[in-house]
Amino acid sequence: LQRSPFIIDISLLVVILVFSVLAVSFIVILPGIRGKSRLFWMFRIIISLFIGVVLVVLNFTGDWAEARVKANATYKSFSNAVVSAEVGLHVGLYGINITLKGEPVSQINETINYNEIFRWSSSVDEQYGDALERGLPNPILYIAEKFTRTSACGLIYQYRYSGRFASANLWTAFCCWLVANILFSMPVILYAGYMMIATAAFIFFSMASFSTIYNVPQCDFSIGAESLRTDYSYSFWIALATGKCSLCESGPFSKAYKILYDIICGNYGFSGLLCAVIGLVVVLLDCLFPARMREA
């Protein structure tokens, strides 16, 4: 049977809904806060919630790395039919998504719009065998075969363990974020700042863990006459921006899939350096003028 193409992960909707309810709850009680502290309090809460939701959502997204290519490729086994389609490989921390979308979508009397997921939590070889039995298109089977245990590429070992360590570091960063929020509600701003720095550090550790997939020789993916090569995608850059801004808690308040953030901050290098400098200045000022920092 023709399966419906993937739209959005339900886990993401649940996480976003939970944090949205928290944000709305805090906004509802804003009228009870007097003076200018109302704006400062709202800004801090919204930025903190944004960092929290990013840390959780990045675990479930499937676009830490991706590759897309438009090519003419054979459609099914035992058939000479060739279709024009866009083939995509999307790598997440818990598995990969392989997409195939025809251009146009309707070709050879079929609707060509597939999105198949292969998770690390179960045997990829069994999932690949199931895909063979279902008779999925050749481009999907070709890419999926590269991630099986019997493949000479050995990609599954590198991708699975890289994603596992990256996910573990993200959950540790989330725990540091929780502790930081608790400390910010107490008169211990210095230690709260340290925990925010720890949050950023574990985000960077997760990125470093995931980046190890490029430390081994890359396996060639040839779709028709075109080649497929993965590169960092949205989730990786969001982690980078959040990690940098967590250092100073100035917040990635305008990060919308790395477009708006680039406009505001200029570029990643400058903004990262700026946030790091501000974070160090905040810690230094808290050591030199603790009373005034508490007032601020």
Short mmCIF file of C-alpha atoms in Angstrom, two decimals:
data_model
loop_
_atom_site.label_atom_id
_atom_site.label_comp_id
_atom_site.label_asym_id
_atom_site.label_seq_id
_atom_site.Cartn_x
_atom_site.Cartn_y
_atom_site.Cartn_z
CA LEU A 1 0.00 0.00 0.00
CA GLN A 2 1.09 3.57 -0.65
CA ARG A 3 2.07 5.08 2.69
CA SER A 4 1.30 8.68 3.58
CA PRO A 5 4.37 10.91 3.51
CA PHE A 6 5.78 12.04 6.85
CA ILE A 7 4.59 15.49 7.97
CA ILE A 8 5.74 16.10 11.56
CA ASP A 9 6.84 13.96 14.50
CA ILE A 10 4.14 13.74 17.18
CA SER A 11 6.85 13.86 19.87
CA LEU A 12 7.78 17.35 18.70
CA LEU A 13 4.17 18.50 18.96
CA VAL A 14 3.91 17.19 22.52
CA VAL A 15 7.13 18.93 23.61
CA ILE A 16 6.20 22.22 21.96
CA LEU A 17 2.70 22.06 23.47
CA VAL A 18 4.06 21.50 26.99
CA PHE A 19 6.47 24.42 26.80
CA SER A 20 3.82 26.62 25.15
CA VAL A 21 1.47 25.96 28.07
CA LEU A 22 4.24 26.95 30.49
CA ALA A 23 4.93 30.13 28.53
CA VAL A 24 1.24 31.08 28.45
CA SER A 25 0.96 30.40 32.18
CA PHE A 26 3.83 32.77 32.96
CA ILE A 27 2.42 35.44 30.64
CA VAL A 28 -0.97 35.23 32.37
CA ILE A 29 0.57 36.18 35.75
CA LEU A 30 2.57 39.11 34.30
CA PRO A 31 -0.03 41.75 35.37
CA GLY A 32 0.74 40.84 38.98
CA ILE A 33 4.35 42.05 38.62
CA ARG A 34 4.88 45.78 39.03
CA GLY A 35 7.19 48.21 37.31
CA LYS A 36 10.00 47.58 34.87
CA SER A 37 10.78 44.24 36.48
CA ARG A 38 7.76 42.91 34.59
CA LEU A 39 9.58 43.20 31.25
CA PHE A 40 12.87 41.85 32.59
CA TRP A 41 11.09 38.93 34.22
CA MET A 42 9.14 38.11 31.03
CA PHE A 43 12.28 38.34 28.89
CA ARG A 44 14.22 35.99 31.16
CA ILE A 45 11.39 33.46 31.37
CA ILE A 46 10.74 33.38 27.62
CA ILE A 47 14.45 33.02 26.80
CA SER A 48 14.88 30.30 29.40
CA LEU A 49 11.88 28.36 28.10
CA PHE A 50 13.17 28.71 24.56
CA ILE A 51 16.51 27.18 25.52
CA GLY A 52 14.69 24.36 27.31
CA VAL A 53 12.42 23.51 24.42
CA VAL A 54 15.34 23.55 21.98
CA LEU A 55 17.29 21.11 24.16
CA VAL A 56 14.39 18.66 24.19
CA VAL A 57 13.22 19.11 20.60
CA LEU A 58 16.72 18.59 19.14
CA ASN A 59 16.62 15.03 20.46
CA PHE A 60 13.65 14.20 18.24
CA THR A 61 14.40 16.14 15.08
CA GLY A 62 15.65 14.26 12.04
CA ASP A 63 17.72 16.93 10.35
CA TRP A 64 21.08 17.17 12.13
CA ALA A 65 22.61 16.37 8.77
CA GLU A 66 20.99 15.98 5.39
CA ALA A 67 21.64 15.61 1.70
CA ARG A 68 19.39 16.21 -1.29
CA VAL A 69 19.90 15.51 -4.95
CA LYS A 70 17.72 15.68 -8.04
CA ALA A 71 18.32 12.81 -10.43
CA ASN A 72 16.81 10.43 -12.94
CA ALA A 73 16.82 6.96 -11.39
CA THR A 74 15.21 3.58 -11.88
CA TYR A 75 12.03 3.39 -9.86
CA LYS A 76 11.43 -0.27 -8.99
CA SER A 77 13.24 -3.57 -9.30
CA PHE A 78 12.57 -5.70 -12.41
CA SER A 79 11.43 -2.59 -14.27
CA ASN A 80 13.09 -0.27 -16.76
CA ALA A 81 10.95 2.70 -15.73
CA VAL A 82 13.01 5.81 -14.93
CA VAL A 83 11.59 8.67 -12.88
CA SER A 84 12.74 12.21 -12.22
CA ALA A 85 12.76 12.78 -8.46
CA GLU A 86 14.44 14.47 -5.53
CA VAL A 87 16.13 12.02 -3.17
CA GLY A 88 16.86 13.09 0.39
CA LEU A 89 18.77 11.60 3.31
CA HIS A 90 17.98 13.13 6.71
CA VAL A 91 20.08 12.08 9.72
CA GLY A 92 18.81 12.40 13.29
CA LEU A 93 20.07 11.20 16.67
CA TYR A 94 17.72 8.22 16.70
CA GLY A 95 17.70 7.19 13.06
CA ILE A 96 17.54 8.31 9.46
CA ASN A 97 14.76 9.40 7.13
CA ILE A 98 14.99 8.70 3.40
CA THR A 99 12.70 10.73 1.18
CA LEU A 100 11.76 10.35 -2.47
CA LYS A 101 9.57 12.94 -4.15
CA GLY A 102 8.83 12.88 -7.85
CA GLU A 103 9.12 15.96 -10.03
CA PRO A 104 6.27 16.04 -10.86
CA VAL A 105 4.79 13.97 -8.05
CA SER A 106 2.55 11.97 -10.42
CA GLN A 107 4.58 9.83 -12.81
CA ILE A 108 4.09 6.43 -14.49
CA ASN A 109 0.54 6.35 -13.09
CA GLU A 110 1.77 6.55 -9.47
CA THR A 111 2.12 9.17 -6.75
CA ILE A 112 5.81 9.29 -5.91
CA ASN A 113 6.07 10.81 -2.44
CA TYR A 114 7.83 8.64 0.14
CA ASN A 115 9.34 9.26 3.56
CA GLU A 116 10.72 6.15 5.23
CA ILE A 117 12.34 6.10 8.68
CA PHE A 118 14.93 3.60 9.88
CA ARG A 119 15.53 3.78 13.64
CA TRP A 120 18.65 2.79 15.56
CA SER A 121 16.51 1.42 18.42
CA SER A 122 15.69 -1.71 16.39
CA SER A 123 17.63 -3.78 13.90
CA VAL A 124 18.21 -1.82 10.71
CA ASP A 125 18.73 -5.12 8.88
CA GLU A 126 15.20 -6.23 9.81
CA GLN A 127 13.79 -2.86 8.77
CA TYR A 128 15.66 -3.14 5.49
CA GLY A 129 14.26 -6.64 4.95
CA ASP A 130 10.76 -5.31 5.58
CA ALA A 131 11.39 -2.53 3.05
CA LEU A 132 12.42 -5.16 0.49
CA GLU A 133 9.25 -7.15 1.09
CA ARG A 134 7.12 -4.03 0.69
CA GLY A 135 8.82 -3.28 -2.61
CA LEU A 136 9.96 0.25 -1.87
CA PRO A 137 11.57 2.25 -4.71
CA ASN A 138 15.17 1.48 -5.61
CA PRO A 139 16.69 4.81 -4.42
CA ILE A 140 15.31 4.25 -0.90
CA LEU A 141 16.49 0.64 -0.79
CA TYR A 142 19.92 1.62 -2.13
CA ILE A 143 20.52 4.20 0.64
CA ALA A 144 19.02 2.03 3.38
CA GLU A 145 21.31 -0.88 2.39
CA LYS A 146 24.34 1.33 3.13
CA PHE A 147 23.29 1.44 6.82
CA THR A 148 22.90 -2.30 7.34
CA ARG A 149 25.41 -4.36 9.31
CA THR A 150 26.40 -6.33 6.22
CA SER A 151 27.30 -3.22 4.24
CA ALA A 152 30.98 -2.61 3.56
CA CYS A 153 30.49 1.07 4.44
CA GLY A 154 29.84 0.35 8.13
CA LEU A 155 27.90 3.60 8.46
CA ILE A 156 25.48 2.27 11.04
CA TYR A 157 28.15 1.95 13.74
CA GLN A 158 29.45 5.49 13.31
CA TYR A 159 26.02 7.11 12.97
CA ARG A 160 24.36 5.12 15.76
CA TYR A 161 27.03 5.76 18.40
CA SER A 162 27.55 9.37 17.38
CA GLY A 163 23.83 10.01 17.75
CA ARG A 164 23.69 8.13 21.06
CA PHE A 165 26.47 10.20 22.66
CA ALA A 166 25.07 13.43 21.20
CA SER A 167 21.66 12.65 22.69
CA ALA A 168 23.18 11.82 26.10
CA ASN A 169 25.00 15.16 26.15
CA LEU A 170 21.82 17.03 25.20
CA TRP A 171 19.89 15.41 28.06
CA THR A 172 22.73 16.33 30.42
CA ALA A 173 22.54 19.91 29.14
CA PHE A 174 18.80 19.85 29.84
CA CYS A 175 19.49 18.79 33.45
CA CYS A 176 22.02 21.63 33.80
CA TRP A 177 19.39 24.01 32.44
CA LEU A 178 16.91 22.85 35.10
CA VAL A 179 19.47 23.41 37.87
CA ALA A 180 20.34 26.83 36.44
CA ASN A 181 16.70 27.89 36.57
CA ILE A 182 16.47 26.78 40.20
CA LEU A 183 19.61 28.73 41.10
CA PHE A 184 18.37 31.84 39.28
CA SER A 185 15.40 31.90 41.66
CA MET A 186 17.84 32.10 44.61
CA PRO A 187 20.42 34.77 45.51
CA VAL A 188 23.22 32.73 43.93
CA ILE A 189 23.48 34.29 40.49
CA LEU A 190 27.15 33.36 40.15
CA TYR A 191 26.46 29.62 40.39
CA ALA A 192 23.47 29.98 38.09
CA GLY A 193 25.82 31.54 35.56
CA TYR A 194 28.19 28.62 35.96
CA MET A 195 25.38 26.18 35.28
CA MET A 196 24.42 28.09 32.14
CA ILE A 197 28.03 27.78 31.01
CA ALA A 198 27.83 24.05 31.76
CA THR A 199 24.64 23.89 29.70
CA ALA A 200 26.42 25.47 26.74
CA ALA A 201 29.42 23.16 27.24
CA PHE A 202 27.31 20.01 27.03
CA ILE A 203 25.55 21.36 23.93
CA PHE A 204 28.96 21.78 22.33
CA PHE A 205 29.91 18.28 23.48
CA SER A 206 26.81 16.92 21.73
CA MET A 207 27.78 18.71 18.54
CA ALA A 208 31.31 17.35 18.80
CA SER A 209 29.93 13.84 19.31
CA PHE A 210 27.72 14.11 16.26
CA SER A 211 30.52 15.60 14.17
CA THR A 212 32.50 12.37 14.50
CA ILE A 213 30.44 10.95 11.62
CA TYR A 214 32.73 12.96 9.35
CA ASN A 215 35.93 11.61 10.89
CA VAL A 216 35.76 8.40 8.84
CA PRO A 217 35.98 8.03 5.05
CA GLN A 218 32.62 8.93 3.57
CA CYS A 219 30.74 6.26 1.66
CA ASP A 220 29.70 7.26 -1.84
CA PHE A 221 25.98 7.42 -2.64
CA SER A 222 25.33 7.43 -6.38
CA ILE A 223 21.74 8.09 -7.49
CA GLY A 224 21.63 7.83 -11.25
CA ALA A 225 24.39 10.08 -12.52
CA GLU A 226 24.39 12.20 -9.34
CA SER A 227 26.16 11.72 -6.01
CA LEU A 228 24.70 12.27 -2.53
CA ARG A 229 26.78 13.74 0.31
CA THR A 230 25.46 14.81 3.71
CA ASP A 231 26.17 18.15 5.36
CA TYR A 232 25.12 19.80 8.64
CA SER A 233 21.50 20.88 8.71
CA TYR A 234 19.08 23.03 10.73
CA SER A 235 19.20 21.17 14.04
CA PHE A 236 22.99 21.33 14.15
CA TRP A 237 23.02 25.09 13.55
CA ILE A 238 20.23 25.65 16.11
CA ALA A 239 22.30 23.73 18.66
CA LEU A 240 25.30 25.90 17.77
CA ALA A 241 23.33 29.14 18.20
CA THR A 242 21.66 28.01 21.43
CA GLY A 243 24.94 26.85 22.90
CA LYS A 244 26.62 30.14 22.14
CA CYS A 245 23.81 32.26 23.55
CA SER A 246 23.43 30.04 26.62
CA LEU A 247 26.89 31.21 27.67
CA CYS A 248 25.58 34.70 28.32
CA GLU A 249 21.88 33.94 28.64
CA SER A 250 21.21 36.80 26.27
CA GLY A 251 19.19 34.18 24.47
CA PRO A 252 18.62 33.05 20.90
CA PHE A 253 15.28 34.86 21.01
CA SER A 254 15.07 35.31 17.28
CA LYS A 255 16.50 32.04 16.04
CA ALA A 256 14.17 30.76 13.36
CA TYR A 257 16.07 28.03 11.55
CA LYS A 258 19.28 30.14 11.39
CA ILE A 259 17.87 32.81 9.07
CA LEU A 260 16.69 35.55 11.44
CA TYR A 261 19.56 34.88 13.83
CA ASP A 262 22.07 35.52 11.06
CA ILE A 263 20.40 38.83 10.25
CA ILE A 264 20.53 40.06 13.86
CA CYS A 265 23.94 38.74 14.98
CA GLY A 266 25.76 39.05 11.69
CA ASN A 267 27.53 35.71 11.71
CA TYR A 268 28.15 32.78 14.00
CA GLY A 269 31.75 33.58 14.85
CA PHE A 270 31.11 37.17 15.95
CA SER A 271 27.97 36.37 17.93
CA GLY A 272 29.62 33.42 19.65
CA LEU A 273 32.58 35.54 20.68
CA LEU A 274 30.25 38.32 21.85
CA CYS A 275 28.19 35.93 23.99
CA ALA A 276 31.32 34.37 25.48
CA VAL A 277 32.72 37.79 26.37
CA ILE A 278 29.43 38.90 27.93
CA GLY A 279 29.21 35.66 29.92
CA LEU A 280 32.73 36.15 31.31
CA VAL A 281 32.01 39.80 32.11
CA VAL A 282 28.85 38.83 34.01
CA VAL A 283 30.77 36.30 36.12
CA LEU A 284 33.58 38.80 36.72
CA LEU A 285 31.20 41.58 37.74
CA ASP A 286 29.39 39.23 40.09
CA CYS A 287 32.71 38.51 41.81
CA LEU A 288 33.66 42.18 42.03
CA PHE A 289 30.27 43.77 42.73
CA PRO A 290 27.96 41.01 44.06
CA ALA A 291 25.45 43.37 45.70
CA ARG A 292 25.00 45.51 42.61
CA MET A 293 24.69 42.44 40.41
CA ARG A 294 21.87 41.15 42.58
CA GLU A 295 20.11 44.49 42.19
CA ALA A 296 20.63 44.40 38.44
#
